[in-house]
Short mmCIF file of C-alpha atoms in Angstrom, two decimals:
data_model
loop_
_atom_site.label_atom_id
_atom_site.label_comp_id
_atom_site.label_asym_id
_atom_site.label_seq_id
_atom_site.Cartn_x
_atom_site.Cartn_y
_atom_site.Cartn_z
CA UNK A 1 16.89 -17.32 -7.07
CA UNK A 2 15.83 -13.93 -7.01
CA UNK A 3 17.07 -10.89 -4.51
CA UNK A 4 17.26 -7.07 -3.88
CA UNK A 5 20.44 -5.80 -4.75
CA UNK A 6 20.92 -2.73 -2.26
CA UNK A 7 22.30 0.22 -2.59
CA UNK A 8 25.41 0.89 -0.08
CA UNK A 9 23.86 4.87 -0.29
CA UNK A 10 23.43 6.82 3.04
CA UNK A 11 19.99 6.70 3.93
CA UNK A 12 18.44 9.85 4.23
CA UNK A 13 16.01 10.33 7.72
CA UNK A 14 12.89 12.59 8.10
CA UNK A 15 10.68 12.80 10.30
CA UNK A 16 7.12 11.21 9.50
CA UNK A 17 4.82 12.78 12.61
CA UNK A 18 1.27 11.25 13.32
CA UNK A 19 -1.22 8.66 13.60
CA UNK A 20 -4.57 8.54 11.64
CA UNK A 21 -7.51 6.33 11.94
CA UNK A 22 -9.80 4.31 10.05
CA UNK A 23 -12.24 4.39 13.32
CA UNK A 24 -15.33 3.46 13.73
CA UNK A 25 -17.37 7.27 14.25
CA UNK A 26 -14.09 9.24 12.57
CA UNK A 27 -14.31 10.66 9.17
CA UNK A 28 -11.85 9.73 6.14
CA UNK A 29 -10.11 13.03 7.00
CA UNK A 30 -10.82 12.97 10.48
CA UNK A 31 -7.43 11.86 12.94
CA UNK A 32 -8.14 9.48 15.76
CA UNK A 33 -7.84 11.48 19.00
CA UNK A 34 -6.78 8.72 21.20
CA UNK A 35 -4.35 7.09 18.90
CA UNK A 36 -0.80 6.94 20.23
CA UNK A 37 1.38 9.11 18.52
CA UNK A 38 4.87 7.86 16.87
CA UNK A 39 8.43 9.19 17.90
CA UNK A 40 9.79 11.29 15.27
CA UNK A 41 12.69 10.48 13.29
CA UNK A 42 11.30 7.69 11.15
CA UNK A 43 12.99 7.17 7.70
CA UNK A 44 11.03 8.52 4.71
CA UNK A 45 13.39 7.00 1.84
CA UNK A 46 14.76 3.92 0.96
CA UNK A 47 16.91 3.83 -2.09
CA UNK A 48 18.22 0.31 -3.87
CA UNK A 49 18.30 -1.49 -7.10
CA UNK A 50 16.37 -4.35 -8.96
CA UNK A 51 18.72 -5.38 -11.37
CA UNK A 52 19.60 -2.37 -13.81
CA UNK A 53 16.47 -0.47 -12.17
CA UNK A 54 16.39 1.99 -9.50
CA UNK A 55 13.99 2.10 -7.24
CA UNK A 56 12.94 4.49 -4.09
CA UNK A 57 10.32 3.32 -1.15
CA UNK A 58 8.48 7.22 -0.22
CA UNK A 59 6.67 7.39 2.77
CA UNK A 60 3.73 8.97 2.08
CA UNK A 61 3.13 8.96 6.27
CA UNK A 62 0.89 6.87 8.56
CA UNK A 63 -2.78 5.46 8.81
CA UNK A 64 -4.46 3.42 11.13
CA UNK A 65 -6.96 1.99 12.99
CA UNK A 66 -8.62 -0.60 15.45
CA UNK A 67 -6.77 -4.07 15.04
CA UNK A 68 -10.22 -5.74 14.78
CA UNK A 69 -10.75 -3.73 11.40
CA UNK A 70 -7.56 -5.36 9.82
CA UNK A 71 -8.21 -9.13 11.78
CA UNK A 72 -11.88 -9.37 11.19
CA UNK A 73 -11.63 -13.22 11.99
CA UNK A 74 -9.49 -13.07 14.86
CA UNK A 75 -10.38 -13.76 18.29
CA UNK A 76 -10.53 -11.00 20.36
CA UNK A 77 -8.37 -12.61 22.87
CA UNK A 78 -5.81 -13.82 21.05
CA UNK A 79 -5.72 -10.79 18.70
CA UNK A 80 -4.91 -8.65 22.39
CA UNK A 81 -2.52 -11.75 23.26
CA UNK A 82 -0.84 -11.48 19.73
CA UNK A 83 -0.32 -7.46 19.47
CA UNK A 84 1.10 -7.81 22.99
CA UNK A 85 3.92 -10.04 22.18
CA UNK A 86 4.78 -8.15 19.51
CA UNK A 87 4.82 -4.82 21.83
CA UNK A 88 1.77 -2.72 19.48
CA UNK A 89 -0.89 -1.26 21.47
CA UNK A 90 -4.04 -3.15 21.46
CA UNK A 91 -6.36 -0.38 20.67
CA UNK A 92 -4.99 0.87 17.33
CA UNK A 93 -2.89 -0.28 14.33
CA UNK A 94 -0.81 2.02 13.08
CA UNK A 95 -0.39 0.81 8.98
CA UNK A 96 2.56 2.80 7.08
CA UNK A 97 1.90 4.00 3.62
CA UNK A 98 4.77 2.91 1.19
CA UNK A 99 5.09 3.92 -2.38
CA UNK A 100 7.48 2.60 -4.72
CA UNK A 101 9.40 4.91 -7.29
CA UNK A 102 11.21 3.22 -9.93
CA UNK A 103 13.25 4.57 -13.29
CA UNK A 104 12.99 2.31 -16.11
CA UNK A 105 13.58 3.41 -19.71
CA UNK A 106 14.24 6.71 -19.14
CA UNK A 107 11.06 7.45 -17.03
CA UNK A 108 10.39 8.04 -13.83
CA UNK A 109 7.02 5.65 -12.70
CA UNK A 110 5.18 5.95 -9.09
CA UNK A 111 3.77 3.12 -7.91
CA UNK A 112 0.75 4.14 -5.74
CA UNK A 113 0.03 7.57 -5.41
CA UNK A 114 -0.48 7.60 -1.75
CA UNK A 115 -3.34 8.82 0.69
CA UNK A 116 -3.24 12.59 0.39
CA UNK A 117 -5.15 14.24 3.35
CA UNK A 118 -8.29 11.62 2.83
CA UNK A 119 -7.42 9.05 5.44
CA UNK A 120 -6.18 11.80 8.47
CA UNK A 121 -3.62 14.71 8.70
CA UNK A 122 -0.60 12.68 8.56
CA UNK A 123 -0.70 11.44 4.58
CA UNK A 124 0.67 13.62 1.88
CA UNK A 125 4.09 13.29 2.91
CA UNK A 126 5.37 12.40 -0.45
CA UNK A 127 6.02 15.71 -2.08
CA UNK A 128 8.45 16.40 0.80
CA UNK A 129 9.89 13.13 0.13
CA UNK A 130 10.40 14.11 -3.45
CA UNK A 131 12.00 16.67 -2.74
CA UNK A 132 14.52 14.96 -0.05
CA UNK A 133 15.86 13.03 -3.54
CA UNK A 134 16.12 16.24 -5.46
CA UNK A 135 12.69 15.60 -7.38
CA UNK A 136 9.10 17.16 -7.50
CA UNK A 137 5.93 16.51 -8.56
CA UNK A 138 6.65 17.57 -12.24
CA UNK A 139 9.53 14.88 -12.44
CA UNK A 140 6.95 12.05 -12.58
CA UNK A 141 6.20 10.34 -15.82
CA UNK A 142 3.75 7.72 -14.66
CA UNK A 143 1.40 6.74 -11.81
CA UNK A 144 0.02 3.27 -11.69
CA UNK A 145 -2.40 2.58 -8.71
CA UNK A 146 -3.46 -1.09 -7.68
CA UNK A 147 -6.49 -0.03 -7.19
CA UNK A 148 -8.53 3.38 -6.37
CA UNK A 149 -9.25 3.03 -2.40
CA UNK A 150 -8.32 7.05 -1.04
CA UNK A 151 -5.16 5.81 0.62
CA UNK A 152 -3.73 4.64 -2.81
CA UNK A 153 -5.27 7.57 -4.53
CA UNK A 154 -5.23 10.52 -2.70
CA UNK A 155 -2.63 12.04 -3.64
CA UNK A 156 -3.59 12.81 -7.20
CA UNK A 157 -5.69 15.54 -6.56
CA UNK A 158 -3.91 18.94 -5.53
CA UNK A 159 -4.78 21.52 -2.62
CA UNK A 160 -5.93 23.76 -5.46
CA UNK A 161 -8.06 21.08 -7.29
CA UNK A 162 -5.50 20.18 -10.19
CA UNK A 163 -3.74 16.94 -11.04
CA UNK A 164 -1.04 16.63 -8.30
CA UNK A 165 1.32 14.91 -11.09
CA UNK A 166 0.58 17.23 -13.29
CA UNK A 167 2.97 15.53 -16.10
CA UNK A 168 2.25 12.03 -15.61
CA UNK A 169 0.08 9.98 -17.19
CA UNK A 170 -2.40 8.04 -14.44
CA UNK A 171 -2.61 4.21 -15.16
CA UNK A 172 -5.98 2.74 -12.86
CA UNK A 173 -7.51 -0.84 -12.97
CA UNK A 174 -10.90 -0.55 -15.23
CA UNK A 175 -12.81 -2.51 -12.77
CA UNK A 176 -12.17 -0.62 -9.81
CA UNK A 177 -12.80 2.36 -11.93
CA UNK A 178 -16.22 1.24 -12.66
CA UNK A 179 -17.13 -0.03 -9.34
CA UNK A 180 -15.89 3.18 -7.57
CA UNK A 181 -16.13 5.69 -9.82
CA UNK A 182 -18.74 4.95 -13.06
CA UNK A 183 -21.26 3.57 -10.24
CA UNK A 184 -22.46 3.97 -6.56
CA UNK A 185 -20.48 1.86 -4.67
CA UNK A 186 -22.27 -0.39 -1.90
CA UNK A 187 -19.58 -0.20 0.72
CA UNK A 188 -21.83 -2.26 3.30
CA UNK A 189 -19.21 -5.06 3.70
CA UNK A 190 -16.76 -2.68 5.54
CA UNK A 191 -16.86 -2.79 8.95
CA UNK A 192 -17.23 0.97 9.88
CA UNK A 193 -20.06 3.33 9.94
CA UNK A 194 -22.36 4.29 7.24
CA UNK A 195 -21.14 7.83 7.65
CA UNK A 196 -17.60 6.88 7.09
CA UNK A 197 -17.97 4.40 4.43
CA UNK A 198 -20.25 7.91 2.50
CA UNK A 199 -17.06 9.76 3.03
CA UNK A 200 -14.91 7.14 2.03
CA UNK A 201 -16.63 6.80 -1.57
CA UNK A 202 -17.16 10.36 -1.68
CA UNK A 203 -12.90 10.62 -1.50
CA UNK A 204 -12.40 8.38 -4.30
CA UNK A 205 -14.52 9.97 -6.70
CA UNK A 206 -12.88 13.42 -5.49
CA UNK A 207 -9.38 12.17 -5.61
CA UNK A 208 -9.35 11.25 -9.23
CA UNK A 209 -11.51 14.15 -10.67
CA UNK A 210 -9.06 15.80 -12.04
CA UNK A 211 -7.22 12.90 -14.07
CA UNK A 212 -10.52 11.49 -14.92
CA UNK A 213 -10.34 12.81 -18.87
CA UNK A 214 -6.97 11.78 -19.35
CA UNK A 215 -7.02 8.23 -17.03
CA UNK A 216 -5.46 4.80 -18.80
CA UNK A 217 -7.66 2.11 -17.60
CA UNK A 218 -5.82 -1.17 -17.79
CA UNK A 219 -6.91 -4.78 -17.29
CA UNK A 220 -5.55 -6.51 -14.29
CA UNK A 221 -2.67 -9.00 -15.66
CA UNK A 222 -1.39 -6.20 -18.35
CA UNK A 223 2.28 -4.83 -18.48
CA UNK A 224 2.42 -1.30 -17.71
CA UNK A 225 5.75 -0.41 -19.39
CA UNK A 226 8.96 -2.70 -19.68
CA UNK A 227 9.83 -4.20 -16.59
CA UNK A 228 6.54 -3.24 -14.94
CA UNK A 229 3.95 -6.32 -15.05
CA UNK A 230 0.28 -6.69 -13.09
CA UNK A 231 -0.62 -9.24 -11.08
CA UNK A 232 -4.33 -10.17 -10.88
CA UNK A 233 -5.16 -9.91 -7.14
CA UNK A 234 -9.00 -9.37 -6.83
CA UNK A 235 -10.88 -9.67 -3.88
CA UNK A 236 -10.10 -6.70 -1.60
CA UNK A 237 -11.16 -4.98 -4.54
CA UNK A 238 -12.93 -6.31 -7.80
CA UNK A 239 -9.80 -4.37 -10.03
CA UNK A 240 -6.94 -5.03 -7.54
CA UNK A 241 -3.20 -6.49 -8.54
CA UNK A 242 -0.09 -6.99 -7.49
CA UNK A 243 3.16 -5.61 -9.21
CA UNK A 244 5.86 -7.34 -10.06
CA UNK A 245 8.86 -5.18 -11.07
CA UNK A 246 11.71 -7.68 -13.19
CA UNK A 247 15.06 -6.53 -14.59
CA UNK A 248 16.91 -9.78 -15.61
CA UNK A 249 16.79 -12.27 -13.00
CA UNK A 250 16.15 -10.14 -10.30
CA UNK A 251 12.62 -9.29 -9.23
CA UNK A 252 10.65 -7.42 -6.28
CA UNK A 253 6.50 -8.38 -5.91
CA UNK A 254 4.98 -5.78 -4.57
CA UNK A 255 1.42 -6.88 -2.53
CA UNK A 256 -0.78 -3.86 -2.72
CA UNK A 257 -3.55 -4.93 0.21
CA UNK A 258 -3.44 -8.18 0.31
CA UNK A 259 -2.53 -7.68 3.49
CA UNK A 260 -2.57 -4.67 6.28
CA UNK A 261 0.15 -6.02 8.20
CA UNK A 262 2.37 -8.61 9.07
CA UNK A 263 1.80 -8.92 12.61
CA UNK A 264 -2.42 -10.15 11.81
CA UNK A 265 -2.30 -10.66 8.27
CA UNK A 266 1.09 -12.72 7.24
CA UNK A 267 2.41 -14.24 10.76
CA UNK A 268 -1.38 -14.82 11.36
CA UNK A 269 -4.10 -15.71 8.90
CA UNK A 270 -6.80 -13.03 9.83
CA UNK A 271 -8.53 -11.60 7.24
CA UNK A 272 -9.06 -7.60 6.56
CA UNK A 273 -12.05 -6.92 7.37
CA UNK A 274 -11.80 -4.23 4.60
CA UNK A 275 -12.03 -7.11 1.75
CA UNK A 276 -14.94 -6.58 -0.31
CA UNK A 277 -15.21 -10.36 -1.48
CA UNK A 278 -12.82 -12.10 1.76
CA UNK A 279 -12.51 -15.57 -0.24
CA UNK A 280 -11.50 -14.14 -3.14
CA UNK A 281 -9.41 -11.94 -1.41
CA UNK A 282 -7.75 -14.99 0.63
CA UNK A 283 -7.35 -17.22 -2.34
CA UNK A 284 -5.45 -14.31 -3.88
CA UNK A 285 -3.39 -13.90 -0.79
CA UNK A 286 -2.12 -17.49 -0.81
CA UNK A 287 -1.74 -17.68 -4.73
CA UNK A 288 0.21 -14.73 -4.65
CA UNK A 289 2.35 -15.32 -0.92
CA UNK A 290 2.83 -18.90 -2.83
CA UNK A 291 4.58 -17.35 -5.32
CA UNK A 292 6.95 -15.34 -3.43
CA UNK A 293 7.57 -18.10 -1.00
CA UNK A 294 8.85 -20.30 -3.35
CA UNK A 295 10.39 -18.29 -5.81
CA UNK A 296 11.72 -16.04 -3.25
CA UNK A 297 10.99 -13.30 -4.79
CA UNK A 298 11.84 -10.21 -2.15
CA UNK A 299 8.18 -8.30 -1.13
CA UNK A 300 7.27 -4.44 -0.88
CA UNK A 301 4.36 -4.19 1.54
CA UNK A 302 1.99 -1.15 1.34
CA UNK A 303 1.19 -0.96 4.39
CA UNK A 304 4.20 -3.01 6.52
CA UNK A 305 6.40 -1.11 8.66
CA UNK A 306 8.89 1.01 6.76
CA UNK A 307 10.19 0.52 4.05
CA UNK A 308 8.10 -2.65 3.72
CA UNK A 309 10.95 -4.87 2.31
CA UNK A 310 11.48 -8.91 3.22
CA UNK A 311 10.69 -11.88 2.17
CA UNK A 312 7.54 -14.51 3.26
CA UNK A 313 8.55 -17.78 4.37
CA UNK A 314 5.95 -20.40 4.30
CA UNK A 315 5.29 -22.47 7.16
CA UNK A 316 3.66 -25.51 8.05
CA UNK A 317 0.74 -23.34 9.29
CA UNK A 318 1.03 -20.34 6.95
CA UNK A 319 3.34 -17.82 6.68
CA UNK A 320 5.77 -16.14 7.99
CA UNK A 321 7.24 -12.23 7.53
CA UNK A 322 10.95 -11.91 7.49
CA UNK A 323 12.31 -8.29 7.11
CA UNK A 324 15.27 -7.69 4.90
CA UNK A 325 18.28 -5.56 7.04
CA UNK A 326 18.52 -2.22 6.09
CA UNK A 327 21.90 -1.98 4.05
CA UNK A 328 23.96 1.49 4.19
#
């Protein structure tokens, strides 16, 4: 059996302010002007253990969107029935934006770099989260992105057009690389305009300009450094994995996008409309959910409410999201 062993560490609090959209007519760095906006005082780090690693969740802030966007399958009634019971607004998602830092063999590793400013005005938090833990940009050794979408990428290029990381070495899955930035991605499967799916491209290619010399392009299934292992999870994106972080017998599987949250994409079985190829994208989902299920290995989601830590139970109709207690 596998687990998270926590750290009994005071969580630190800061605030994380805003909610962005990924709206139909709204530009990748345009905010949502009718989305609700959060109380302040949400947690930006989350420090435990995995075996003899440590590990830190960083809010990087808060996206969001229309629920249909993220439940492209769903019916509209029960999708307004669903978000009800579980108290969300039914006219906008709000999707968190959790990167993992770990420190294995003396180096200090980022998992996803975050969204930046390309999704709305309430990404980039994770320099100030950084420097809640005593840390900066220049402490990072390695960033390793599960695949190059703006949210997960963003935050590699600085306000003044240089590497964000500016130490670190930038690990990227080769074919998300060369879908997104070699070629001219057709973007028609995603379910927002033409304009924003033109500025949506046009932030990818931006975001990684100035690692593009120096990028390590890896193969879906390859081990980044000891401890560090990826999972081949394409389908939302032809390059995306999974990570699965091991130290002993203790593991943590963290799920990139294969799914936006639990409320549609876990406790129901919607699919994103985001997904570039949906069945490989849901086969994915349940080869990789399978594994966690019955291994019960504990799960880091991306986008899940903060920090994005439980475990998925599977049920006799799916799955189920159960969120591990926060441990002081």
């Amino acid at each position: 059996m596998t687990s998270i062993t926590l750290n009994r560490r005071k969580i630190v609090l800061s605030a994380v302010l805003g909610a962005t959209g990924l709206a139909p007519g709204g530009s990748a760095g345009e905010a949502r002007a009718q989305a609700p906006q959060p109380p302040s005082g949400n947690a930006g780090h989350y420090r435990f253990r995995i075996g003899e690693i440590g590990a830190t969740v960083l809010s990087d802030g808060l996206i969001g969107g229309p629920p249909r966007i993220y439940a492209s399958d769903a019916p509209e009634q029960e999708l307004q029935e669903v978000l009800k019971r579980a108290f969300l607004p039914t006219d906008h998602l709000m999707l968190n934006l959790n990167t993992l830092l770990i420190e294995v063999g003396g180096r200090r590793v980022l998992l996803e770099a975050g969204a930046g400013q390309t999704m709305g005005p309430n990404g980039g938090r994770i320099f100030a989260r950084l420097a809640e833990i005593g840390l900066s940009a220049h402490d990072i050794d390695v960033v390793v992105v599960s695949h190059t979408h703006p949210d997960h990428v963003g935050n590699l290029r600085a306000a003044d057009g240089l590497p964000a990381f500016p130490r670190a070495t930038i690990f990227a899955p080769k074919p998300d690389w060369d879908f997104f930035v070699r070629g001219e991605p057709d973007l028609s499967y995603m379910p927002v305009p033409e304009d924003f799916r033109r500025r949506f491209a046009a932030a990818i290619k931006r975001s990684v300009e100035p690692i593009a010399n120096g990028v390590e392009l890896y193969q879906p299934g390859a081990e980044i450094v000891p401890g560090l292992t990826t999972i081949a999870a394409a389908g939302h994106t032809p390059g995306m994995v999974s990570f699965l972080v091991h130290s002993g017998r203790e593991q943590l599987l963290l799920t990139a996008d294969l799914a936006y949250h639990p409320i549609v994409n876990v406790d129901r079985p919607w699919r994103p409309g985001p997904d570039r190829d949906k069945d490989a994208a849901l086969g994915a989902r349940r080869r990789i959910f399978d594994r966690a299920a019955a291994d019960r290995i504990p799960v880091l989601g991306f986008h899940y409410p903060f920090p994005g830590l439980g475990h998925l139970l599977r049920t006799d109709s799916g799955y189920a999201w159960v969120p591990a207690g926060w441990q002081f």
